mmCIF file of C-alpha atoms and ligand atoms in Angstrom:
data_model
loop_
_atom_site.group_PDB
_atom_site.id
_atom_site.type_symbol
_atom_site.label_atom_id
_atom_site.label_comp_id
_atom_site.label_asym_id
_atom_site.label_seq_id
_atom_site.Cartn_x
_atom_site.Cartn_y
_atom_site.Cartn_z
ATOM 1 C CA MET A 1 99.869 60.055 113.248
ATOM 2 C CA SER A 2 97.071 63.107 112.688
ATOM 3 C CA ILE A 3 98.296 66.629 112.059
ATOM 4 C CA GLU A 4 97.160 69.174 114.329
ATOM 5 C CA LEU A 5 97.563 72.708 115.116
ATOM 6 C CA PRO A 6 100.165 73.113 117.646
ATOM 7 C CA ALA A 7 99.255 75.283 120.908
ATOM 8 C CA LEU A 8 100.909 78.722 120.853
ATOM 9 C CA PRO A 9 103.988 78.444 123.096
ATOM 10 C CA TYR A 10 102.808 81.548 124.925
ATOM 11 C CA ALA A 11 99.818 83.988 125.351
ATOM 12 C CA LEU A 12 98.317 85.487 122.713
ATOM 13 C CA GLU A 13 99.037 89.159 124.499
ATOM 14 C CA ALA A 14 103.047 87.838 125.377
ATOM 15 C CA LEU A 15 104.348 89.231 122.502
ATOM 16 C CA GLU A 16 102.840 92.794 122.654
ATOM 17 C CA PRO A 17 103.822 95.398 121.873
ATOM 18 C CA HIS A 18 105.937 94.408 118.970
ATOM 19 C CA VAL A 19 103.152 91.759 117.824
ATOM 20 C CA SER A 20 99.750 92.351 119.104
ATOM 21 C CA ARG A 21 97.025 90.085 120.438
ATOM 22 C CA GLN A 22 94.898 90.979 117.419
ATOM 23 C CA THR A 23 97.688 90.154 114.827
ATOM 24 C CA LEU A 24 98.241 86.726 116.983
ATOM 25 C CA SER A 25 95.415 85.836 117.276
ATOM 26 C CA VAL A 26 94.145 86.080 113.555
ATOM 27 C CA HIS A 27 97.816 84.833 112.617
ATOM 28 C CA HIS A 28 97.834 81.408 114.504
ATOM 29 C CA GLY A 29 93.701 80.936 115.056
ATOM 30 C CA LYS A 30 93.243 81.706 111.156
ATOM 31 C CA HIS A 31 95.812 81.650 109.076
ATOM 32 C CA HIS A 32 98.044 78.671 110.501
ATOM 33 C CA ALA A 33 95.152 76.862 111.328
ATOM 34 C CA ALA A 34 94.023 76.977 107.801
ATOM 35 C CA TYR A 35 96.660 75.640 106.561
ATOM 36 C CA VAL A 36 96.710 72.553 109.125
ATOM 37 C CA GLU A 37 93.426 71.794 107.983
ATOM 38 C CA ARG A 38 93.910 72.074 103.974
ATOM 39 C CA THR A 39 96.876 69.468 104.856
ATOM 40 C CA ARG A 40 94.195 67.320 106.656
ATOM 41 C CA ALA A 41 91.959 67.569 103.963
ATOM 42 C CA LEU A 42 94.875 66.820 101.100
ATOM 43 C CA ILE A 43 96.064 63.766 102.815
ATOM 44 C CA GLN A 44 92.905 62.044 103.561
ATOM 45 C CA ARG A 45 92.805 58.755 101.875
ATOM 46 C CA THR A 46 96.269 59.251 100.250
ATOM 47 C CA PRO A 47 99.536 57.186 101.618
ATOM 48 C CA TYR A 48 100.314 60.287 103.801
ATOM 49 C CA GLU A 49 97.517 60.174 105.966
ATOM 50 C CA SER A 50 99.541 58.855 108.533
ATOM 51 C CA ALA A 51 102.527 60.744 107.726
ATOM 52 C CA SER A 52 104.269 63.109 109.997
ATOM 53 C CA LEU A 53 103.807 66.748 108.659
ATOM 54 C CA GLU A 54 107.788 66.662 108.165
ATOM 55 C CA ASP A 55 107.671 63.546 105.887
ATOM 56 C CA ILE A 56 104.742 65.222 103.637
ATOM 57 C CA VAL A 57 106.951 68.699 103.654
ATOM 58 C CA ARG A 58 110.122 66.483 102.631
ATOM 59 C CA ALA A 59 108.304 64.164 100.373
ATOM 60 C CA HIS A 60 106.692 66.945 98.241
ATOM 61 C CA GLY A 61 109.530 69.305 97.931
ATOM 62 C CA ASP A 62 110.630 68.847 94.336
ATOM 63 C CA LYS A 63 106.894 68.909 93.580
ATOM 64 C CA PRO A 64 105.804 71.894 94.736
ATOM 65 C CA GLY A 65 101.778 72.068 94.438
ATOM 66 C CA PRO A 66 98.531 72.280 96.796
ATOM 67 C CA LEU A 67 100.011 70.015 99.225
ATOM 68 C CA PHE A 68 103.346 71.221 99.540
ATOM 69 C CA ASN A 69 102.079 74.756 100.148
ATOM 70 C CA ALA A 70 100.082 74.038 102.638
ATOM 71 C CA ALA A 71 102.150 71.432 104.654
ATOM 72 C CA ALA A 72 105.029 73.903 104.061
ATOM 73 C CA GLN A 73 103.160 76.455 105.537
ATOM 74 C CA ALA A 74 101.998 74.537 108.745
ATOM 75 C CA TRP A 75 105.314 73.499 109.314
ATOM 76 C CA ASN A 76 106.664 76.689 109.068
ATOM 77 C CA HIS A 77 103.976 78.611 110.725
ATOM 78 C CA ALA A 78 105.266 76.054 113.789
ATOM 79 C CA PHE A 79 108.737 76.297 114.002
ATOM 80 C CA LEU A 80 108.000 80.417 113.732
ATOM 81 C CA TRP A 81 105.980 80.415 116.790
ATOM 82 C CA GLN A 82 109.232 78.755 118.700
ATOM 83 C CA SER A 83 111.327 81.635 117.079
ATOM 84 C CA MET A 84 109.724 83.899 119.286
ATOM 85 C CA ARG A 85 109.376 84.638 122.576
ATOM 86 C CA PRO A 86 108.871 87.379 125.277
ATOM 87 C CA ASN A 87 111.518 89.117 126.303
ATOM 88 C CA GLY A 88 113.597 87.510 123.636
ATOM 89 C CA GLY A 89 115.562 89.741 120.773
ATOM 90 C CA GLY A 90 119.197 91.301 121.638
ATOM 91 C CA ASP A 91 122.470 89.664 121.223
ATOM 92 C CA ALA A 92 122.795 86.621 120.782
ATOM 93 C CA THR A 93 123.375 84.290 123.686
ATOM 94 C CA GLY A 94 124.814 80.505 124.195
ATOM 95 C CA PRO A 95 126.932 78.722 122.287
ATOM 96 C CA ILE A 96 125.353 80.448 118.828
ATOM 97 C CA ALA A 97 126.673 83.710 119.588
ATOM 98 C CA LYS A 98 130.289 82.245 119.139
ATOM 99 C CA ARG A 99 129.281 80.977 115.962
ATOM 100 C CA ILE A 100 127.365 84.044 114.602
ATOM 101 C CA GLU A 101 131.103 86.161 115.702
ATOM 102 C CA LYS A 102 132.752 83.756 113.565
ATOM 103 C CA ASP A 103 130.636 83.427 110.710
ATOM 104 C CA PHE A 104 129.445 87.070 110.134
ATOM 105 C CA GLY A 105 132.021 88.975 112.049
ATOM 106 C CA SER A 106 129.825 90.194 114.718
ATOM 107 C CA HIS A 107 125.942 90.020 115.995
ATOM 108 C CA ASN A 108 125.445 93.653 114.044
ATOM 109 C CA ALA A 109 126.692 92.345 110.926
ATOM 110 C CA PHE A 110 124.421 89.475 111.448
ATOM 111 C CA ARG A 111 121.472 91.825 111.991
ATOM 112 C CA GLN A 112 122.093 93.609 108.768
ATOM 113 C CA GLN A 113 122.237 90.777 106.821
ATOM 114 C CA PHE A 114 119.102 89.520 108.324
ATOM 115 C CA ILE A 115 117.216 92.826 107.765
ATOM 116 C CA LYS A 116 118.612 92.832 104.456
ATOM 117 C CA ALA A 117 117.036 89.144 103.534
ATOM 118 C CA ALA A 118 113.868 90.084 105.469
ATOM 119 C CA THR A 119 113.120 92.925 103.973
ATOM 120 C CA GLU A 120 114.274 92.567 100.243
ATOM 121 C CA GLN A 121 112.615 89.266 99.995
ATOM 122 C CA PHE A 122 110.029 90.251 96.917
ATOM 123 C CA GLY A 123 106.681 89.808 98.143
ATOM 124 C CA SER A 124 105.545 86.878 100.632
ATOM 125 C CA GLY A 125 108.001 84.195 102.441
ATOM 126 C CA TRP A 126 110.157 84.177 104.743
ATOM 127 C CA ALA A 127 113.602 84.596 106.162
ATOM 128 C CA TRP A 128 115.923 81.989 107.644
ATOM 129 C CA LEU A 129 119.413 81.917 110.241
ATOM 130 C CA VAL A 130 120.150 78.169 109.032
ATOM 131 C CA LEU A 131 123.115 75.813 109.722
ATOM 132 C CA ASP A 132 124.334 75.260 105.923
ATOM 133 C CA GLY A 133 127.246 72.426 106.334
ATOM 134 C CA ASP A 134 129.193 73.660 109.447
ATOM 135 C CA THR A 135 128.592 77.321 108.808
ATOM 136 C CA LEU A 136 125.832 79.396 109.604
ATOM 137 C CA ARG A 137 123.852 81.339 106.770
ATOM 138 C CA ILE A 138 121.227 83.697 106.475
ATOM 139 C CA THR A 139 118.543 82.795 103.490
ATOM 140 C CA SER A 140 115.438 83.718 102.254
ATOM 141 C CA THR A 141 112.234 81.725 100.539
ATOM 142 C CA SER A 142 109.231 82.624 98.633
ATOM 143 C CA ASN A 143 105.805 81.660 99.302
ATOM 144 C CA ALA A 144 106.023 78.303 101.140
ATOM 145 C CA ALA A 145 109.370 77.546 100.230
ATOM 146 C CA THR A 146 111.556 76.326 103.135
ATOM 147 C CA PRO A 147 115.066 74.923 103.715
ATOM 148 C CA LEU A 148 113.305 71.891 105.522
ATOM 149 C CA VAL A 149 113.358 70.206 102.117
ATOM 150 C CA GLY A 150 117.063 70.954 101.655
ATOM 151 C CA SER A 151 120.308 69.692 103.141
ATOM 152 C CA GLN A 152 120.559 73.317 105.827
ATOM 153 C CA ARG A 153 119.247 72.894 108.549
ATOM 154 C CA PRO A 154 116.665 75.793 109.750
ATOM 155 C CA LEU A 155 117.536 77.270 113.298
ATOM 156 C CA LEU A 156 115.058 80.214 113.280
ATOM 157 C CA THR A 157 112.776 81.924 111.029
ATOM 158 C CA LEU A 158 110.794 85.101 110.681
ATOM 159 C CA ASP A 159 107.477 85.045 108.572
ATOM 160 C CA VAL A 160 107.401 88.222 106.268
ATOM 161 C CA TRP A 161 104.200 87.583 104.775
ATOM 162 C CA GLU A 162 101.912 90.795 105.076
ATOM 163 C CA HIS A 163 99.618 89.005 107.207
ATOM 164 C CA ALA A 164 102.587 88.578 109.645
ATOM 165 C CA TYR A 165 102.754 92.412 110.677
ATOM 166 C CA TYR A 166 100.340 94.202 108.250
ATOM 167 C CA LEU A 167 97.539 95.049 111.195
ATOM 168 C CA ASP A 168 100.402 95.972 113.656
ATOM 169 C CA TYR A 169 102.950 97.858 111.099
ATOM 170 C CA GLN A 170 101.323 98.398 107.678
ATOM 171 C CA HIS A 171 103.644 98.646 104.650
ATOM 172 C CA ARG A 172 106.596 99.054 107.677
ATOM 173 C CA ARG A 173 108.059 95.620 107.163
ATOM 174 C CA LEU A 174 111.896 97.174 108.038
ATOM 175 C CA ASP A 175 110.193 98.257 111.690
ATOM 176 C CA TYR A 176 108.900 94.442 112.026
ATOM 177 C CA VAL A 177 112.052 92.716 111.389
ATOM 178 C CA THR A 178 113.956 94.938 113.228
ATOM 179 C CA ALA A 179 111.434 94.763 116.189
ATOM 180 C CA PHE A 180 111.901 91.092 115.981
ATOM 181 C CA LEU A 181 115.546 91.458 116.215
ATOM 182 C CA ALA A 182 115.452 93.710 119.157
ATOM 183 C CA HIS A 183 112.648 92.056 121.331
ATOM 184 C CA LEU A 184 111.582 88.887 120.112
ATOM 185 C CA VAL A 185 114.368 85.886 118.831
ATOM 186 C CA ASN A 186 114.356 83.035 121.244
ATOM 187 C CA TRP A 187 117.912 81.890 120.901
ATOM 188 C CA ASP A 188 117.117 79.160 123.533
ATOM 189 C CA PHE A 189 115.440 77.692 120.677
ATOM 190 C CA ALA A 190 118.367 78.341 117.834
ATOM 191 C CA ASN A 191 121.164 76.936 119.902
ATOM 192 C CA ALA A 192 118.646 73.783 120.850
ATOM 193 C CA ASN A 193 118.755 73.518 116.988
ATOM 194 C CA LEU A 194 122.080 74.197 116.516
ATOM 195 C CA THR A 195 123.355 71.737 118.998
ATOM 196 C CA GLY A 196 121.033 68.470 118.058
ATOM 197 C CA GLU A 197 118.997 68.939 121.381
ATOM 198 C CA ARG A 198 115.822 69.137 120.045
ATOM 199 C CA PRO A 199 115.711 67.226 116.694
ATOM 200 C CA VAL A 200 114.245 69.391 114.024
ATOM 201 C CA ALA A 201 114.568 67.326 110.966
ATOM 202 C CA GLU A 202 113.835 63.610 111.180
ATOM 203 C CA SER A 203 115.170 61.411 108.280
ATOM 204 C CA PRO A 204 112.402 60.813 105.646
ATOM 205 C CA ARG A 205 111.222 57.455 105.838
ATOM 206 C CA LYS A 206 111.072 55.009 102.684
ATOM 207 C CA ARG A 207 107.828 54.353 101.746
ATOM 208 C CA ALA A 208 106.844 51.287 100.546
HETATM 209 ZN ZN1 ZN B 301 102.186 83.457 108.553
#
């Protein structure tokens, strides 16, 4: 299996005015593409040459280095594009809505916790909604780190690297996070991950 840059699931201008065409073009076409290219280069003539991206990330979770950083960023960005959609956001819909009420108390409490995690993540990183055992949780990770390598199941993510928002929001990360929650969150994707309709995490394969 070769590692490829996945196409965006919507047009470059589809998330405007919340994420501009220019931001999405650079973020997907330059940043994400570079992580994919770097991963491809680093796995050449290694046992990972035909591995899936998820397997490469999981295999390197306990030994972060250049390959983990590139592969995890490639995976995180592919997950990010699906975490957003045009005309998304607002209160959760589908099965996850009840889980949010149960585990956070209310949608507004969920929203406040997500904003706190995304704005307080120091420097570059990611904010996540994950399923931890049987409980929804909000977490954040630094740099390329991803819950994919742990026991939590990622349901949604938001990229809080400056490259994700600086062109549109400059230093105002809070405005970017708020716009994501109000207008972009893809609840259908979160529901598919929650209910397992879409396999987000394949089991790591044993290697000889
Ligand atoms: Zn990014």
